[in-house]
mmCIF file of C-alpha atoms in Angstrom:
data_model
loop_
_atom_site.group_PDB
_atom_site.id
_atom_site.type_symbol
_atom_site.label_atom_id
_atom_site.label_comp_id
_atom_site.label_asym_id
_atom_site.label_seq_id
_atom_site.Cartn_x
_atom_site.Cartn_y
_atom_site.Cartn_z
ATOM 1 C CA MET A 1223 -93.889 -35.746 -24.130
ATOM 2 C CA ARG A 1224 -91.579 -34.714 -21.264
ATOM 3 C CA ARG A 1225 -91.468 -37.216 -18.456
ATOM 4 C CA LYS A 1226 -91.321 -35.775 -14.947
ATOM 5 C CA ASP A 1227 -88.339 -37.931 -14.017
ATOM 6 C CA LYS A 1228 -86.308 -37.057 -17.137
ATOM 7 C CA GLY A 1229 -85.366 -34.100 -19.259
ATOM 8 C CA LEU A 1230 -86.480 -33.204 -22.764
ATOM 9 C CA TYR A 1231 -84.546 -34.061 -25.922
ATOM 10 C CA VAL A 1232 -85.203 -31.771 -28.914
ATOM 11 C CA ALA A 1233 -83.504 -32.045 -32.303
ATOM 12 C CA ILE A 1234 -83.386 -29.378 -34.968
ATOM 13 C CA GLU A 1235 -83.162 -30.922 -38.424
ATOM 14 C CA GLY A 1236 -83.090 -29.856 -42.046
ATOM 15 C CA ILE A 1237 -80.888 -29.801 -45.111
ATOM 16 C CA SER A 1238 -77.650 -27.848 -45.253
ATOM 17 C CA GLY A 1239 -78.151 -24.103 -45.122
ATOM 18 C CA ALA A 1240 -81.495 -24.320 -43.318
ATOM 19 C CA GLY A 1241 -80.132 -22.560 -40.226
ATOM 20 C CA LYS A 1242 -79.991 -25.453 -37.779
ATOM 21 C CA THR A 1243 -76.880 -24.280 -35.949
ATOM 22 C CA ARG A 1244 -78.099 -20.704 -35.582
ATOM 23 C CA GLN A 1245 -81.551 -21.764 -34.402
ATOM 24 C CA CYS A 1246 -80.068 -24.237 -31.904
ATOM 25 C CA GLU A 1247 -77.880 -21.486 -30.466
ATOM 26 C CA LYS A 1248 -80.826 -19.076 -30.244
ATOM 27 C CA LEU A 1249 -83.085 -21.672 -28.608
ATOM 28 C CA VAL A 1250 -80.436 -22.638 -26.048
ATOM 29 C CA ALA A 1251 -79.822 -18.960 -25.193
ATOM 30 C CA SER A 1252 -83.533 -18.175 -24.966
ATOM 31 C CA LEU A 1253 -84.361 -21.136 -22.728
ATOM 32 C CA SER A 1254 -81.340 -20.429 -20.521
ATOM 33 C CA ARG A 1255 -82.401 -16.774 -20.093
ATOM 34 C CA VAL A 1256 -85.741 -17.846 -18.649
ATOM 35 C CA GLY A 1257 -84.122 -20.213 -16.174
ATOM 36 C CA HIS A 1258 -84.107 -23.619 -17.840
ATOM 37 C CA LYS A 1259 -81.077 -25.872 -17.557
ATOM 38 C CA VAL A 1260 -80.181 -26.418 -21.209
ATOM 39 C CA LEU A 1261 -77.444 -28.227 -23.072
ATOM 40 C CA GLY A 1262 -76.725 -27.542 -26.748
ATOM 41 C CA LEU A 1263 -75.093 -30.231 -28.908
ATOM 42 C CA LYS A 1264 -74.057 -30.838 -32.474
ATOM 43 C CA GLU A 1265 -73.703 -34.042 -34.488
ATOM 44 C CA PRO A 1266 -71.261 -35.465 -35.327
ATOM 45 C CA HIS A 1267 -69.870 -35.146 -31.817
ATOM 46 C CA ILE A 1268 -66.254 -36.242 -32.294
ATOM 47 C CA GLU A 1269 -64.261 -33.758 -34.376
ATOM 48 C CA ALA A 1270 -62.099 -36.418 -36.059
ATOM 49 C CA ILE A 1271 -65.249 -38.255 -37.179
ATOM 50 C CA ARG A 1272 -66.759 -34.995 -38.445
ATOM 51 C CA ALA A 1273 -63.584 -34.210 -40.431
ATOM 52 C CA PHE A 1274 -63.531 -37.709 -41.926
ATOM 53 C CA LEU A 1275 -67.226 -37.767 -42.903
ATOM 54 C CA TYR A 1276 -67.333 -34.283 -44.398
ATOM 55 C CA HIS A 1277 -63.993 -34.361 -46.202
ATOM 56 C CA PRO A 1278 -64.549 -33.713 -49.918
ATOM 57 C CA ARG A 1279 -62.139 -36.505 -50.964
ATOM 58 C CA GLY A 1280 -64.827 -38.803 -52.278
ATOM 59 C CA GLU A 1281 -67.577 -41.208 -51.490
ATOM 60 C CA ILE A 1282 -67.957 -43.436 -48.483
ATOM 61 C CA GLU A 1283 -70.369 -46.318 -48.939
ATOM 62 C CA ALA A 1284 -73.793 -45.498 -47.492
ATOM 63 C CA ASP A 1285 -73.804 -48.427 -45.058
ATOM 64 C CA VAL A 1286 -70.350 -47.511 -43.721
ATOM 65 C CA GLU A 1287 -71.422 -43.881 -43.416
ATOM 66 C CA ALA A 1288 -74.520 -44.903 -41.426
ATOM 67 C CA LEU A 1289 -72.401 -47.044 -39.093
ATOM 68 C CA ILE A 1290 -69.900 -44.240 -38.458
ATOM 69 C CA PHE A 1291 -72.673 -41.745 -37.672
ATOM 70 C CA ALA A 1292 -74.326 -44.324 -35.387
ATOM 71 C CA VAL A 1293 -71.100 -44.958 -33.451
ATOM 72 C CA ASP A 1294 -70.494 -41.225 -32.986
ATOM 73 C CA ARG A 1295 -74.115 -40.720 -31.896
ATOM 74 C CA LEU A 1296 -73.967 -43.587 -29.394
ATOM 75 C CA ILE A 1297 -70.773 -42.203 -27.846
ATOM 76 C CA GLN A 1298 -72.327 -38.742 -27.552
ATOM 77 C CA GLN A 1299 -75.507 -40.093 -26.049
ATOM 78 C CA ARG A 1300 -73.788 -42.254 -23.448
ATOM 79 C CA ARG A 1301 -71.296 -39.562 -22.446
ATOM 80 C CA VAL A 1302 -73.448 -36.437 -22.716
ATOM 81 C CA VAL A 1303 -77.117 -36.765 -23.703
ATOM 82 C CA ILE A 1304 -78.390 -39.453 -21.325
ATOM 83 C CA PRO A 1305 -76.586 -38.031 -18.258
ATOM 84 C CA ALA A 1306 -78.024 -34.577 -19.036
ATOM 85 C CA LEU A 1307 -81.542 -35.969 -19.455
ATOM 86 C CA ASP A 1308 -81.162 -37.924 -16.204
ATOM 87 C CA ARG A 1309 -80.391 -34.571 -14.525
ATOM 88 C CA LYS A 1310 -83.651 -33.185 -15.995
ATOM 89 C CA ARG A 1311 -81.906 -30.939 -18.521
ATOM 90 C CA ILE A 1312 -83.315 -29.839 -21.847
ATOM 91 C CA VAL A 1313 -81.025 -31.101 -24.600
ATOM 92 C CA ILE A 1314 -81.124 -29.200 -27.907
ATOM 93 C CA SER A 1315 -79.304 -31.041 -30.677
ATOM 94 C CA ASP A 1316 -78.179 -29.782 -34.065
ATOM 95 C CA ARG A 1317 -79.087 -33.009 -35.912
ATOM 96 C CA SER A 1318 -80.030 -36.439 -34.579
ATOM 97 C CA VAL A 1319 -80.751 -39.955 -35.758
ATOM 98 C CA TYR A 1320 -83.322 -38.426 -38.104
ATOM 99 C CA ALA A 1321 -80.454 -36.892 -40.100
ATOM 100 C CA SER A 1322 -79.169 -40.409 -40.744
ATOM 101 C CA LEU A 1323 -82.632 -41.569 -41.742
ATOM 102 C CA ALA A 1324 -82.878 -38.688 -44.220
ATOM 103 C CA TYR A 1325 -79.326 -38.509 -45.567
ATOM 104 C CA GLN A 1326 -78.454 -42.179 -45.778
ATOM 105 C CA GLY A 1327 -82.031 -42.900 -46.819
ATOM 106 C CA ALA A 1328 -81.559 -40.459 -49.708
ATOM 107 C CA ARG A 1329 -78.486 -42.485 -50.660
ATOM 108 C CA GLY A 1330 -80.690 -45.569 -51.020
ATOM 109 C CA LEU A 1331 -80.021 -47.271 -47.699
ATOM 110 C CA ALA A 1332 -83.010 -49.089 -46.232
ATOM 111 C CA GLU A 1333 -84.666 -47.325 -43.318
ATOM 112 C CA SER A 1334 -84.774 -50.654 -41.453
ATOM 113 C CA TYR A 1335 -80.960 -50.892 -41.635
ATOM 114 C CA ILE A 1336 -80.492 -47.310 -40.400
ATOM 115 C CA ARG A 1337 -82.888 -47.898 -37.510
ATOM 116 C CA TYR A 1338 -81.157 -51.195 -36.710
ATOM 117 C CA VAL A 1339 -77.665 -49.694 -36.440
ATOM 118 C CA ASN A 1340 -79.153 -46.916 -34.273
ATOM 119 C CA ARG A 1341 -81.212 -49.288 -32.122
ATOM 120 C CA SER A 1342 -79.266 -48.380 -28.963
ATOM 121 C CA VAL A 1343 -79.659 -44.620 -29.275
ATOM 122 C CA ARG A 1344 -82.438 -42.539 -27.873
ATOM 123 C CA PHE A 1345 -84.570 -40.793 -30.454
ATOM 124 C CA PRO A 1346 -85.516 -37.164 -29.737
ATOM 125 C CA ASP A 1347 -88.784 -36.394 -27.962
ATOM 126 C CA ARG A 1348 -89.454 -33.544 -30.409
ATOM 127 C CA VAL A 1349 -88.041 -32.637 -33.818
ATOM 128 C CA ILE A 1350 -88.114 -29.174 -35.350
ATOM 129 C CA LEU A 1351 -87.673 -29.492 -39.105
ATOM 130 C CA LEU A 1352 -86.469 -26.316 -40.801
ATOM 131 C CA ASP A 1353 -87.790 -26.720 -44.330
ATOM 132 C CA ILE A 1354 -85.930 -24.880 -47.071
ATOM 133 C CA SER A 1355 -85.331 -25.452 -50.766
ATOM 134 C CA PRO A 1356 -81.935 -26.799 -51.844
ATOM 135 C CA GLU A 1357 -81.355 -23.641 -53.889
ATOM 136 C CA GLU A 1358 -81.949 -21.390 -50.873
ATOM 137 C CA GLY A 1359 -79.761 -23.606 -48.673
ATOM 138 C CA LEU A 1360 -76.879 -23.435 -51.153
ATOM 139 C CA LYS A 1361 -77.343 -19.679 -51.511
ATOM 140 C CA ARG A 1362 -77.024 -19.257 -47.725
ATOM 141 C CA ILE A 1363 -73.921 -21.470 -47.614
ATOM 142 C CA ARG A 1364 -72.281 -19.365 -50.319
ATOM 143 C CA LEU A 1365 -73.239 -16.144 -48.500
ATOM 144 C CA ILE A 1366 -71.301 -17.181 -45.407
ATOM 145 C CA GLY A 1367 -68.342 -18.185 -47.558
ATOM 146 C CA ARG A 1368 -68.180 -21.824 -46.499
ATOM 147 C CA GLY A 1369 -67.065 -24.452 -48.985
ATOM 148 C CA LEU A 1370 -69.460 -27.192 -49.948
ATOM 149 C CA SER A 1371 -69.255 -30.699 -48.538
ATOM 150 C CA ARG A 1372 -69.917 -33.838 -50.555
ATOM 151 C CA PHE A 1373 -73.511 -33.792 -49.245
ATOM 152 C CA GLU A 1374 -74.257 -30.388 -50.740
ATOM 153 C CA ASN A 1375 -75.471 -30.575 -54.313
ATOM 154 C CA PRO A 1376 -78.996 -29.603 -55.401
ATOM 155 C CA SER A 1377 -80.248 -33.022 -56.540
ATOM 156 C CA PHE A 1378 -79.042 -34.843 -53.420
ATOM 157 C CA MET A 1379 -80.315 -32.072 -51.137
ATOM 158 C CA ALA A 1380 -83.751 -32.364 -52.800
ATOM 159 C CA LYS A 1381 -83.813 -36.098 -52.018
ATOM 160 C CA VAL A 1382 -82.797 -35.440 -48.389
ATOM 161 C CA ARG A 1383 -85.454 -32.746 -48.034
ATOM 162 C CA GLN A 1384 -88.088 -35.186 -49.286
ATOM 163 C CA GLU A 1385 -86.874 -37.873 -46.857
ATOM 164 C CA PHE A 1386 -87.249 -35.379 -43.980
ATOM 165 C CA LEU A 1387 -90.739 -34.388 -45.132
ATOM 166 C CA ASP A 1388 -91.736 -38.061 -45.416
ATOM 167 C CA LEU A 1389 -90.452 -38.741 -41.889
ATOM 168 C CA ALA A 1390 -92.360 -35.711 -40.576
ATOM 169 C CA LYS A 1391 -95.543 -36.927 -42.266
ATOM 170 C CA ARG A 1392 -95.214 -40.400 -40.734
ATOM 171 C CA GLU A 1393 -94.309 -39.078 -37.276
ATOM 172 C CA ARG A 1394 -96.647 -36.082 -37.091
ATOM 173 C CA ARG A 1395 -96.850 -36.038 -33.288
ATOM 174 C CA LYS A 1396 -93.101 -35.643 -32.930
ATOM 175 C CA PHE A 1397 -92.267 -33.251 -35.795
ATOM 176 C CA ARG A 1398 -92.965 -29.550 -36.252
ATOM 177 C CA ILE A 1399 -92.151 -28.200 -39.717
ATOM 178 C CA ILE A 1400 -91.055 -24.575 -39.967
ATOM 179 C CA ASP A 1401 -90.891 -22.996 -43.413
#
């Protein structure tokens, strides 16, 4: 999957509480220790966008949410991801376009719309899906003492998990599921 003239783009995905951030950090550290040039990222990229999207104040329409995530992702890719890949780096991302496909898909937005608004972004070469039950994810979030975002309720998390599993089934060559 890695082209000789470019780097490798890997995304770690899963529902909240799955351990994406921790596993990204561990993977970046491990690859760096053995001599690879690695860049670790997190979506959303722009802090003001992250604060807006995850604020518990209420709902944002699914199509607007998808557009905001797509804009943030495009900015991050043009400023950070593509230049790193052009320099033959390994890019490890905590979330990617697949998060939009799962989360906004779980909100009822058509996959074709989500793919359309993300048509200018590069999809990851590989996706590691950390599969966990919503109950276990919420338990982990509570253990670290973090408040819940508007995305973190058991029924919605179950829908998102299923969207991720459906994506992984359809794109078997790209996804690796880790229980």
